[in-house]
């Protein structure tokens, strides 16, 4: 994630902390605040709000905010609960926390105990409690501000927002059925506030409710085990964690908690064993079939240790590919890519070439890692190279589907070679895919609101789409533009962006 730092002198931070303001949040009595009936938004307003929400979700809060704010300023002509939700969200995601929460509160005052407004306010307060006053998430970037950090007493700021969020979610849980996510959040909030008895109750509710679903029950069980360790209920915590391990034997988070538990029990042998397992599961892809053995553990640690020479690693990798079964060799190559401990020494490139030589045998595990969201930018590029070179038809859709993901990423996280790999996979079809994909970009550019956000001017991912088409002959691009019904003006912009910029 990209980090933007606002530096201030340390003595200024100290002076701010000495004058930190008291912090409090407005409280609502939802049970005596009747939800008011409303006709809802008009179709025209709903369409514009959907556009605003899409901009915000795609890390362009400034443009989303401009739409919502324009509608909001028109007053009763556009007023509806969804407008308050969208406007509050756009303000909040743009970094205007207090203004966003204030709009949500105004919506509650106007429309009563509306669940969407209450939920949105609760999530805002929860995020504020988690991040504290000095950090915000703005358009996919973590933004730090020493000035804001010193504005309020941090402990009081977090506590007040946790308590306000708890009140919001408690109303939703008691008023509506099957609010399992809110129950989990309530347990987590009480955990953060060290109210373990109340927290335990929520987590047990999820575990015991057969309708809550496997994911909520498992997460509640892990949190409950953490609570038990805090409460010195060590045996109960161990029972819960071992049950989780049986259900999810390759989960590194469970191993980490078992390390904490055996550290409390002062069982040094089990701590050592669990640390090895945790390290192993962190190094391999989450869907890997590679078994935890002493041999496999030592092998991965060898590749992960940056002190070991690249020449020795290269020889070891060749030995693995030659002597191991293809299934295990593929998983070891993928683990080398995932661990990202060999960047720049040639071992990642060698692993990529070995995967290419395995051909379609490697396709499924390569796709699994590509889609996992657990690897670096460089690893995504290497995996895409495998898919583009092997040309297994199963690899086409993951590459194409990555384009909208890539388009909405912060600049520093974008794998730059994906469009080129699509062209490499299939030049003719890849050209059509990219020409079709960039058409809305060209159309939106004409109507774009001028941004004061420096990140908004980069359009890095968009430039990558156009530059990937430079190697394509102009007549092929024109044929694709005609197929996707580009206007004459749009076609001119397309050609200019490809061949002139």
Short mmCIF file of N, CA, C and O in Angstrom, two decimals, residues 174-295:
data_model
loop_
_atom_site.label_atom_id
_atom_site.label_comp_id
_atom_site.label_asym_id
_atom_site.label_seq_id
_atom_site.Cartn_x
_atom_site.Cartn_y
_atom_site.Cartn_z
N UNK A 174 -30.04 -6.60 17.63
CA UNK A 174 -31.25 -6.85 18.43
C UNK A 174 -32.53 -6.57 17.63
O UNK A 174 -33.61 -7.04 18.03
N UNK A 175 -32.41 -5.84 16.55
CA UNK A 175 -33.60 -5.43 15.79
C UNK A 175 -33.83 -6.31 14.57
O UNK A 175 -34.98 -6.53 14.17
N UNK A 176 -32.75 -6.82 13.98
CA UNK A 176 -32.86 -7.58 12.73
C UNK A 176 -32.25 -8.97 12.89
O UNK A 176 -31.29 -9.15 13.65
N UNK A 177 -32.78 -9.93 12.16
CA UNK A 177 -32.31 -11.31 12.26
C UNK A 177 -31.04 -11.53 11.44
O UNK A 177 -30.78 -10.82 10.46
N UNK A 178 -30.28 -12.52 11.86
CA UNK A 178 -29.13 -13.03 11.10
C UNK A 178 -28.08 -11.97 10.79
O UNK A 178 -27.48 -11.97 9.72
N UNK A 179 -27.81 -11.10 11.74
CA UNK A 179 -26.77 -10.09 11.54
C UNK A 179 -25.45 -10.64 12.10
O UNK A 179 -24.88 -10.14 13.07
N UNK A 180 -24.95 -11.69 11.44
CA UNK A 180 -23.79 -12.40 11.96
C UNK A 180 -22.52 -11.56 11.92
O UNK A 180 -21.68 -11.64 12.82
N UNK A 181 -22.36 -10.79 10.88
CA UNK A 181 -21.17 -9.94 10.80
C UNK A 181 -21.16 -8.93 11.94
O UNK A 181 -20.10 -8.70 12.55
N UNK A 182 -22.30 -8.36 12.24
CA UNK A 182 -22.37 -7.38 13.32
C UNK A 182 -22.12 -8.04 14.68
O UNK A 182 -21.52 -7.44 15.57
N UNK A 183 -22.56 -9.29 14.84
CA UNK A 183 -22.29 -10.01 16.09
C UNK A 183 -20.79 -10.21 16.26
O UNK A 183 -20.23 -10.01 17.35
N UNK A 184 -20.11 -10.60 15.17
CA UNK A 184 -18.66 -10.78 15.22
C UNK A 184 -17.97 -9.47 15.56
O UNK A 184 -17.05 -9.42 16.38
N UNK A 185 -18.44 -8.38 14.94
CA UNK A 185 -17.85 -7.06 15.21
C UNK A 185 -18.06 -6.67 16.67
O UNK A 185 -17.14 -6.14 17.32
N UNK A 186 -19.24 -6.93 17.20
CA UNK A 186 -19.50 -6.60 18.60
C UNK A 186 -18.56 -7.36 19.53
O UNK A 186 -18.03 -6.81 20.50
N UNK A 187 -18.36 -8.66 19.23
CA UNK A 187 -17.41 -9.44 20.03
C UNK A 187 -16.02 -8.85 19.95
O UNK A 187 -15.29 -8.76 20.95
N UNK A 188 -15.64 -8.45 18.74
CA UNK A 188 -14.30 -7.88 18.54
C UNK A 188 -14.16 -6.55 19.28
O UNK A 188 -13.13 -6.28 19.93
N UNK A 189 -15.18 -5.69 19.20
CA UNK A 189 -15.10 -4.39 19.89
C UNK A 189 -14.96 -4.58 21.39
O UNK A 189 -14.12 -3.93 22.03
N UNK A 190 -15.78 -5.46 21.96
CA UNK A 190 -15.68 -5.69 23.40
C UNK A 190 -14.31 -6.29 23.78
O UNK A 190 -13.78 -6.03 24.85
N UNK A 191 -13.77 -7.07 22.87
CA UNK A 191 -12.42 -7.62 23.07
C UNK A 191 -11.40 -6.49 23.13
O UNK A 191 -10.51 -6.48 23.98
N UNK A 192 -11.52 -5.52 22.19
CA UNK A 192 -10.60 -4.39 22.17
C UNK A 192 -10.74 -3.53 23.42
O UNK A 192 -9.76 -2.92 23.87
N UNK A 193 -11.95 -3.48 23.94
CA UNK A 193 -12.20 -2.70 25.15
C UNK A 193 -11.90 -3.48 26.43
O UNK A 193 -12.12 -2.97 27.53
N UNK A 194 -11.41 -4.72 26.26
CA UNK A 194 -11.05 -5.59 27.39
C UNK A 194 -12.26 -6.01 28.22
O UNK A 194 -12.12 -6.42 29.38
N UNK A 195 -13.44 -5.95 27.61
CA UNK A 195 -14.65 -6.46 28.27
C UNK A 195 -14.84 -7.92 27.85
O UNK A 195 -15.69 -8.25 27.02
N UNK A 196 -14.01 -8.79 28.40
CA UNK A 196 -13.93 -10.16 27.89
C UNK A 196 -15.19 -10.98 28.13
O UNK A 196 -15.56 -11.81 27.30
N UNK A 197 -15.86 -10.73 29.22
CA UNK A 197 -17.09 -11.49 29.48
C UNK A 197 -18.14 -11.22 28.40
O UNK A 197 -18.77 -12.15 27.87
N UNK A 198 -18.32 -9.94 28.08
CA UNK A 198 -19.27 -9.58 27.02
C UNK A 198 -18.79 -10.09 25.66
O UNK A 198 -19.58 -10.59 24.85
N UNK A 199 -17.49 -9.97 25.41
CA UNK A 199 -16.92 -10.43 24.15
C UNK A 199 -17.12 -11.94 23.98
O UNK A 199 -17.53 -12.42 22.91
N UNK A 200 -16.82 -12.69 25.03
CA UNK A 200 -17.00 -14.16 24.98
C UNK A 200 -18.42 -14.53 24.59
O UNK A 200 -18.66 -15.47 23.82
N UNK A 201 -19.36 -13.80 25.14
CA UNK A 201 -20.77 -14.10 24.90
C UNK A 201 -21.11 -13.99 23.42
O UNK A 201 -21.80 -14.87 22.86
N UNK A 202 -20.63 -12.94 22.76
CA UNK A 202 -20.92 -12.77 21.33
C UNK A 202 -20.26 -13.88 20.51
O UNK A 202 -20.87 -14.43 19.59
N UNK A 203 -19.00 -14.19 20.82
CA UNK A 203 -18.30 -15.22 20.04
C UNK A 203 -18.95 -16.59 20.23
O UNK A 203 -19.11 -17.35 19.26
N UNK A 204 -19.38 -16.90 21.44
CA UNK A 204 -20.05 -18.18 21.68
C UNK A 204 -21.38 -18.25 20.93
O UNK A 204 -21.78 -19.32 20.45
N UNK A 205 -22.03 -17.11 20.83
CA UNK A 205 -23.30 -17.06 20.09
C UNK A 205 -23.10 -17.48 18.64
O UNK A 205 -23.89 -18.25 18.08
N UNK A 206 -22.03 -17.00 18.02
CA UNK A 206 -21.74 -17.36 16.63
C UNK A 206 -21.33 -18.83 16.50
O UNK A 206 -21.71 -19.51 15.55
N UNK A 207 -20.55 -19.31 17.45
CA UNK A 207 -20.09 -20.70 17.41
C UNK A 207 -21.25 -21.66 17.56
O UNK A 207 -21.33 -22.69 16.88
N UNK A 208 -22.19 -21.32 18.44
CA UNK A 208 -23.30 -22.23 18.75
C UNK A 208 -24.44 -22.14 17.75
O UNK A 208 -25.23 -23.09 17.62
N UNK A 209 -24.53 -21.03 17.01
CA UNK A 209 -25.60 -20.88 16.03
C UNK A 209 -25.22 -21.60 14.74
O UNK A 209 -24.33 -21.17 14.02
N UNK A 210 -25.88 -22.69 14.43
CA UNK A 210 -25.54 -23.50 13.27
C UNK A 210 -25.80 -22.77 11.95
O UNK A 210 -25.30 -23.19 10.90
N UNK A 211 -26.58 -21.70 12.00
CA UNK A 211 -26.89 -20.95 10.79
C UNK A 211 -25.90 -19.83 10.50
O UNK A 211 -25.99 -19.16 9.46
N UNK A 212 -24.95 -19.61 11.41
CA UNK A 212 -24.03 -18.48 11.24
C UNK A 212 -23.04 -18.71 10.12
O UNK A 212 -22.49 -17.75 9.56
N UNK A 213 -22.78 -19.95 9.79
CA UNK A 213 -21.85 -20.25 8.71
C UNK A 213 -20.46 -20.57 9.22
O UNK A 213 -20.03 -20.11 10.29
N UNK A 214 -19.73 -21.37 8.45
CA UNK A 214 -18.42 -21.85 8.86
C UNK A 214 -17.42 -20.73 9.09
O UNK A 214 -16.66 -20.75 10.06
N UNK A 215 -17.42 -19.73 8.21
CA UNK A 215 -16.42 -18.66 8.33
C UNK A 215 -16.60 -17.86 9.61
O UNK A 215 -15.63 -17.62 10.34
N UNK A 216 -17.82 -17.43 9.89
CA UNK A 216 -18.05 -16.65 11.11
C UNK A 216 -17.76 -17.47 12.35
O UNK A 216 -17.17 -16.97 13.32
N UNK A 217 -18.16 -18.74 12.35
CA UNK A 217 -17.93 -19.60 13.51
C UNK A 217 -16.43 -19.79 13.75
O UNK A 217 -15.97 -19.73 14.90
N UNK A 218 -15.66 -19.99 12.68
CA UNK A 218 -14.22 -20.21 12.83
C UNK A 218 -13.52 -18.95 13.33
O UNK A 218 -12.65 -19.01 14.22
N UNK A 219 -13.89 -17.80 12.77
CA UNK A 219 -13.27 -16.56 13.21
C UNK A 219 -13.63 -16.26 14.66
O UNK A 219 -12.78 -15.80 15.44
N UNK A 220 -14.87 -16.54 15.03
CA UNK A 220 -15.29 -16.34 16.43
C UNK A 220 -14.52 -17.27 17.36
O UNK A 220 -14.12 -16.87 18.46
N UNK A 221 -14.28 -18.50 16.91
CA UNK A 221 -13.55 -19.46 17.75
C UNK A 221 -12.10 -19.02 17.96
O UNK A 221 -11.55 -19.16 19.06
N UNK A 222 -11.48 -18.47 16.92
CA UNK A 222 -10.11 -17.97 17.06
C UNK A 222 -10.06 -16.78 18.01
O UNK A 222 -9.18 -16.70 18.88
N UNK A 223 -11.01 -15.86 17.87
CA UNK A 223 -11.07 -14.71 18.78
C UNK A 223 -11.33 -15.17 20.22
O UNK A 223 -10.76 -14.63 21.17
N UNK A 224 -12.21 -16.14 20.37
CA UNK A 224 -12.53 -16.63 21.71
C UNK A 224 -11.30 -17.27 22.36
O UNK A 224 -11.06 -17.09 23.57
N UNK A 225 -10.52 -17.99 21.57
CA UNK A 225 -9.28 -18.57 22.09
C UNK A 225 -8.33 -17.48 22.57
O UNK A 225 -7.68 -17.60 23.62
N UNK A 226 -8.25 -16.38 21.81
CA UNK A 226 -7.42 -15.25 22.22
C UNK A 226 -7.92 -14.67 23.55
O UNK A 226 -7.13 -14.33 24.44
N UNK A 227 -9.24 -14.54 23.67
CA UNK A 227 -9.82 -14.05 24.92
C UNK A 227 -9.45 -14.95 26.09
O UNK A 227 -9.07 -14.49 27.16
N UNK A 228 -9.58 -16.27 25.88
CA UNK A 228 -9.28 -17.22 26.95
C UNK A 228 -7.82 -17.10 27.39
O UNK A 228 -7.51 -17.24 28.59
N UNK A 229 -6.93 -16.85 26.45
CA UNK A 229 -5.52 -16.68 26.85
C UNK A 229 -5.36 -15.43 27.71
O UNK A 229 -4.60 -15.42 28.67
N UNK A 230 -6.09 -14.36 27.34
CA UNK A 230 -6.06 -13.14 28.15
C UNK A 230 -6.65 -13.39 29.53
O UNK A 230 -6.20 -12.82 30.53
N UNK A 231 -7.65 -14.26 29.57
CA UNK A 231 -8.34 -14.55 30.84
C UNK A 231 -7.67 -15.67 31.62
O UNK A 231 -8.20 -16.13 32.63
N UNK A 232 -6.51 -16.16 31.12
CA UNK A 232 -5.74 -17.23 31.76
C UNK A 232 -6.48 -18.57 31.77
O UNK A 232 -6.20 -19.44 32.60
N UNK A 233 -7.40 -18.76 30.82
CA UNK A 233 -8.08 -20.04 30.65
C UNK A 233 -7.33 -20.83 29.60
O UNK A 233 -7.80 -21.05 28.47
N UNK A 234 -6.13 -21.25 29.95
CA UNK A 234 -5.18 -21.79 28.98
C UNK A 234 -5.67 -23.11 28.38
O UNK A 234 -5.57 -23.33 27.17
N UNK A 235 -6.19 -24.01 29.21
CA UNK A 235 -6.63 -25.31 28.69
C UNK A 235 -7.81 -25.15 27.73
O UNK A 235 -7.88 -25.83 26.70
N UNK A 236 -8.74 -24.26 28.09
CA UNK A 236 -9.89 -24.02 27.20
C UNK A 236 -9.42 -23.44 25.87
O UNK A 236 -9.92 -23.81 24.80
N UNK A 237 -8.44 -22.54 25.92
CA UNK A 237 -7.90 -21.94 24.70
C UNK A 237 -7.23 -23.00 23.84
O UNK A 237 -7.41 -23.03 22.61
N UNK A 238 -6.47 -23.89 24.46
CA UNK A 238 -5.78 -24.95 23.70
C UNK A 238 -6.79 -25.86 23.01
O UNK A 238 -6.60 -26.24 21.85
N UNK A 239 -7.86 -26.21 23.71
CA UNK A 239 -8.89 -27.06 23.11
C UNK A 239 -9.47 -26.41 21.86
O UNK A 239 -9.62 -27.06 20.81
N UNK A 240 -9.80 -25.13 21.95
CA UNK A 240 -10.37 -24.42 20.79
C UNK A 240 -9.39 -24.37 19.62
O UNK A 240 -9.76 -24.59 18.47
N UNK A 241 -8.12 -24.08 19.91
CA UNK A 241 -7.13 -23.95 18.85
C UNK A 241 -6.83 -25.29 18.18
O UNK A 241 -6.66 -25.36 16.95
N UNK A 242 -6.77 -26.36 18.96
CA UNK A 242 -6.52 -27.67 18.37
C UNK A 242 -7.71 -28.12 17.51
O UNK A 242 -7.52 -28.80 16.49
N UNK A 243 -8.91 -27.75 17.92
CA UNK A 243 -10.08 -28.04 17.09
C UNK A 243 -10.00 -27.29 15.76
O UNK A 243 -10.29 -27.84 14.69
N UNK A 244 -9.58 -26.02 15.83
CA UNK A 244 -9.42 -25.23 14.62
C UNK A 244 -8.32 -25.80 13.72
O UNK A 244 -8.46 -25.86 12.50
N UNK A 245 -7.23 -26.23 14.34
CA UNK A 245 -6.13 -26.80 13.56
C UNK A 245 -6.57 -28.05 12.83
O UNK A 245 -6.18 -28.29 11.68
N UNK A 246 -7.40 -28.85 13.48
CA UNK A 246 -7.90 -30.07 12.84
C UNK A 246 -8.74 -29.72 11.61
O UNK A 246 -8.67 -30.40 10.58
N UNK A 247 -9.52 -28.64 11.71
CA UNK A 247 -10.36 -28.23 10.58
C UNK A 247 -9.56 -27.47 9.52
O UNK A 247 -9.86 -27.57 8.32
N UNK A 248 -8.55 -26.71 9.95
CA UNK A 248 -7.75 -25.89 9.03
C UNK A 248 -6.26 -26.14 9.30
O UNK A 248 -5.56 -25.29 9.86
N UNK A 249 -5.76 -27.32 8.93
CA UNK A 249 -4.40 -27.72 9.33
C UNK A 249 -3.29 -26.87 8.73
O UNK A 249 -2.17 -26.88 9.25
N UNK A 250 -3.55 -26.13 7.66
CA UNK A 250 -2.50 -25.39 6.99
C UNK A 250 -2.59 -23.88 7.23
O UNK A 250 -1.95 -23.10 6.54
N UNK A 251 -3.38 -23.49 8.21
CA UNK A 251 -3.60 -22.08 8.46
C UNK A 251 -2.50 -21.53 9.38
O UNK A 251 -2.37 -21.97 10.53
N UNK A 252 -1.72 -20.56 8.89
CA UNK A 252 -0.60 -20.03 9.67
C UNK A 252 -1.06 -19.20 10.86
O UNK A 252 -0.37 -19.15 11.88
N UNK A 253 -2.24 -18.56 10.76
CA UNK A 253 -2.74 -17.76 11.89
C UNK A 253 -2.99 -18.64 13.12
O UNK A 253 -2.71 -18.24 14.25
N UNK A 254 -3.53 -19.84 12.87
CA UNK A 254 -3.77 -20.76 13.98
C UNK A 254 -2.46 -21.19 14.60
O UNK A 254 -2.32 -21.27 15.84
N UNK A 255 -1.45 -21.45 13.74
CA UNK A 255 -0.14 -21.83 14.27
C UNK A 255 0.45 -20.70 15.12
O UNK A 255 1.06 -20.96 16.17
N UNK A 256 0.27 -19.46 14.69
CA UNK A 256 0.79 -18.33 15.45
C UNK A 256 0.15 -18.27 16.84
O UNK A 256 0.82 -17.97 17.84
N UNK A 257 -1.15 -18.54 16.90
CA UNK A 257 -1.84 -18.51 18.20
C UNK A 257 -1.39 -19.67 19.09
O UNK A 257 -1.31 -19.53 20.30
N UNK A 258 -1.10 -20.82 18.46
CA UNK A 258 -0.60 -21.95 19.24
C UNK A 258 0.80 -21.64 19.79
O UNK A 258 1.14 -22.07 20.90
N UNK A 259 1.59 -20.89 19.04
CA UNK A 259 2.89 -20.45 19.55
C UNK A 259 2.70 -19.59 20.79
O UNK A 259 3.37 -19.78 21.82
N UNK A 260 1.75 -18.64 20.71
CA UNK A 260 1.46 -17.78 21.87
C UNK A 260 1.02 -18.62 23.06
O UNK A 260 1.44 -18.37 24.19
N UNK A 261 0.17 -19.59 22.78
CA UNK A 261 -0.37 -20.42 23.87
C UNK A 261 0.74 -21.23 24.54
O UNK A 261 0.84 -21.27 25.78
N UNK A 262 1.58 -21.91 23.73
CA UNK A 262 2.63 -22.75 24.33
C UNK A 262 3.74 -21.92 24.95
O UNK A 262 4.44 -22.39 25.84
N UNK A 263 3.86 -20.65 24.51
CA UNK A 263 4.76 -19.73 25.20
C UNK A 263 4.24 -19.45 26.61
O UNK A 263 5.01 -19.44 27.59
N UNK A 264 2.92 -19.25 26.72
CA UNK A 264 2.32 -19.05 28.04
C UNK A 264 2.48 -20.29 28.93
O UNK A 264 2.69 -20.18 30.14
N UNK A 265 2.40 -21.45 28.29
CA UNK A 265 2.56 -22.71 29.04
C UNK A 265 4.02 -23.05 29.31
O UNK A 265 4.32 -24.02 30.00
N UNK A 266 4.92 -22.27 28.72
CA UNK A 266 6.37 -22.48 28.86
C UNK A 266 6.79 -23.86 28.35
O UNK A 266 7.70 -24.49 28.90
N UNK A 267 6.15 -24.30 27.29
CA UNK A 267 6.48 -25.58 26.65
C UNK A 267 7.38 -25.28 25.46
O UNK A 267 6.93 -25.08 24.34
N UNK A 268 8.70 -25.23 25.69
CA UNK A 268 9.66 -24.78 24.68
C UNK A 268 9.70 -25.70 23.46
O UNK A 268 9.91 -25.22 22.33
N UNK A 269 9.54 -27.00 23.65
CA UNK A 269 9.59 -27.92 22.52
C UNK A 269 8.42 -27.67 21.56
O UNK A 269 8.60 -27.63 20.34
N UNK A 270 7.23 -27.50 22.11
CA UNK A 270 6.07 -27.25 21.26
C UNK A 270 6.14 -25.87 20.61
O UNK A 270 5.67 -25.69 19.48
N UNK A 271 6.73 -24.91 21.30
CA UNK A 271 6.91 -23.59 20.70
C UNK A 271 7.79 -23.72 19.46
O UNK A 271 7.48 -23.16 18.40
N UNK A 272 8.89 -24.49 19.58
CA UNK A 272 9.81 -24.69 18.45
C UNK A 272 9.09 -25.37 17.29
O UNK A 272 9.20 -24.95 16.13
N UNK A 273 8.33 -26.43 17.59
CA UNK A 273 7.60 -27.16 16.54
C UNK A 273 6.59 -26.25 15.84
O UNK A 273 6.48 -26.26 14.60
N UNK A 274 5.86 -25.49 16.63
CA UNK A 274 4.83 -24.63 16.04
C UNK A 274 5.44 -23.49 15.24
O UNK A 274 4.87 -23.06 14.23
N UNK A 275 6.57 -22.99 15.66
CA UNK A 275 7.22 -21.92 14.91
C UNK A 275 7.66 -22.43 13.54
O UNK A 275 7.55 -21.72 12.53
N UNK A 276 8.16 -23.67 13.50
CA UNK A 276 8.55 -24.25 12.21
C UNK A 276 7.34 -24.42 11.30
O UNK A 276 7.40 -24.11 10.10
N UNK A 277 6.24 -24.91 11.87
CA UNK A 277 5.03 -25.08 11.06
C UNK A 277 4.51 -23.73 10.57
O UNK A 277 4.11 -23.60 9.40
N UNK A 278 4.50 -22.74 11.46
CA UNK A 278 4.01 -21.42 11.07
C UNK A 278 4.86 -20.84 9.94
O UNK A 278 4.33 -20.29 8.97
N UNK A 279 6.18 -20.98 10.06
CA UNK A 279 7.08 -20.48 9.01
C UNK A 279 6.82 -21.20 7.70
O UNK A 279 6.78 -20.57 6.62
N UNK A 280 6.64 -22.50 7.76
CA UNK A 280 6.40 -23.31 6.56
C UNK A 280 5.13 -22.85 5.85
O UNK A 280 5.13 -22.63 4.63
N UNK A 281 4.04 -22.69 6.60
CA UNK A 281 2.76 -22.32 5.99
C UNK A 281 2.75 -20.88 5.50
O UNK A 281 1.98 -20.53 4.60
N UNK A 282 3.62 -20.04 6.05
CA UNK A 282 3.74 -18.68 5.54
C UNK A 282 4.51 -18.65 4.23
O UNK A 282 4.27 -17.79 3.38
N UNK A 283 5.42 -19.59 4.05
CA UNK A 283 6.25 -19.61 2.86
C UNK A 283 5.54 -20.22 1.65
O UNK A 283 5.80 -19.83 0.51
N UNK A 284 4.67 -21.18 1.88
CA UNK A 284 4.01 -21.85 0.75
C UNK A 284 2.70 -21.14 0.42
O UNK A 284 2.11 -20.47 1.26
N UNK A 285 2.21 -21.28 -0.82
CA UNK A 285 0.90 -20.73 -1.17
C UNK A 285 -0.19 -21.35 -0.29
O UNK A 285 -0.08 -22.52 0.13
N UNK A 286 -1.24 -20.59 -0.02
CA UNK A 286 -2.28 -21.07 0.89
C UNK A 286 -2.98 -22.32 0.39
O UNK A 286 -3.47 -23.11 1.19
N UNK A 287 -3.03 -22.51 -0.93
CA UNK A 287 -3.68 -23.70 -1.48
C UNK A 287 -2.68 -24.77 -1.88
O UNK A 287 -3.02 -25.72 -2.58
N UNK A 288 -1.45 -24.64 -1.41
CA UNK A 288 -0.41 -25.61 -1.75
C UNK A 288 -0.71 -26.98 -1.16
O UNK A 288 -1.24 -27.10 -0.05
N UNK A 289 -0.33 -28.02 -1.89
CA UNK A 289 -0.49 -29.40 -1.40
C UNK A 289 0.81 -29.94 -0.80
O UNK A 289 0.87 -31.10 -0.38
N UNK A 290 1.86 -29.11 -0.76
CA UNK A 290 3.16 -29.55 -0.25
C UNK A 290 3.05 -29.88 1.24
O UNK A 290 2.61 -29.06 2.04
N UNK A 291 3.48 -31.08 1.60
CA UNK A 291 3.33 -31.55 2.98
C UNK A 291 4.39 -30.93 3.90
O UNK A 291 5.52 -30.67 3.46
N UNK A 292 3.99 -30.71 5.15
CA UNK A 292 4.95 -30.24 6.14
C UNK A 292 5.78 -31.41 6.62
O UNK A 292 5.29 -32.31 7.30
N UNK A 293 7.04 -31.42 6.21
CA UNK A 293 8.00 -32.43 6.68
C UNK A 293 9.29 -31.69 7.01
O UNK A 293 9.50 -30.55 6.58
N UNK A 294 10.16 -32.35 7.73
CA UNK A 294 11.44 -31.74 8.08
C UNK A 294 12.23 -31.43 6.82
O UNK A 294 12.84 -30.36 6.70
N UNK A 295 12.21 -32.33 5.84
CA UNK A 295 12.93 -32.12 4.58
C UNK A 295 12.39 -30.91 3.83
O UNK A 295 13.17 -30.05 3.37
#
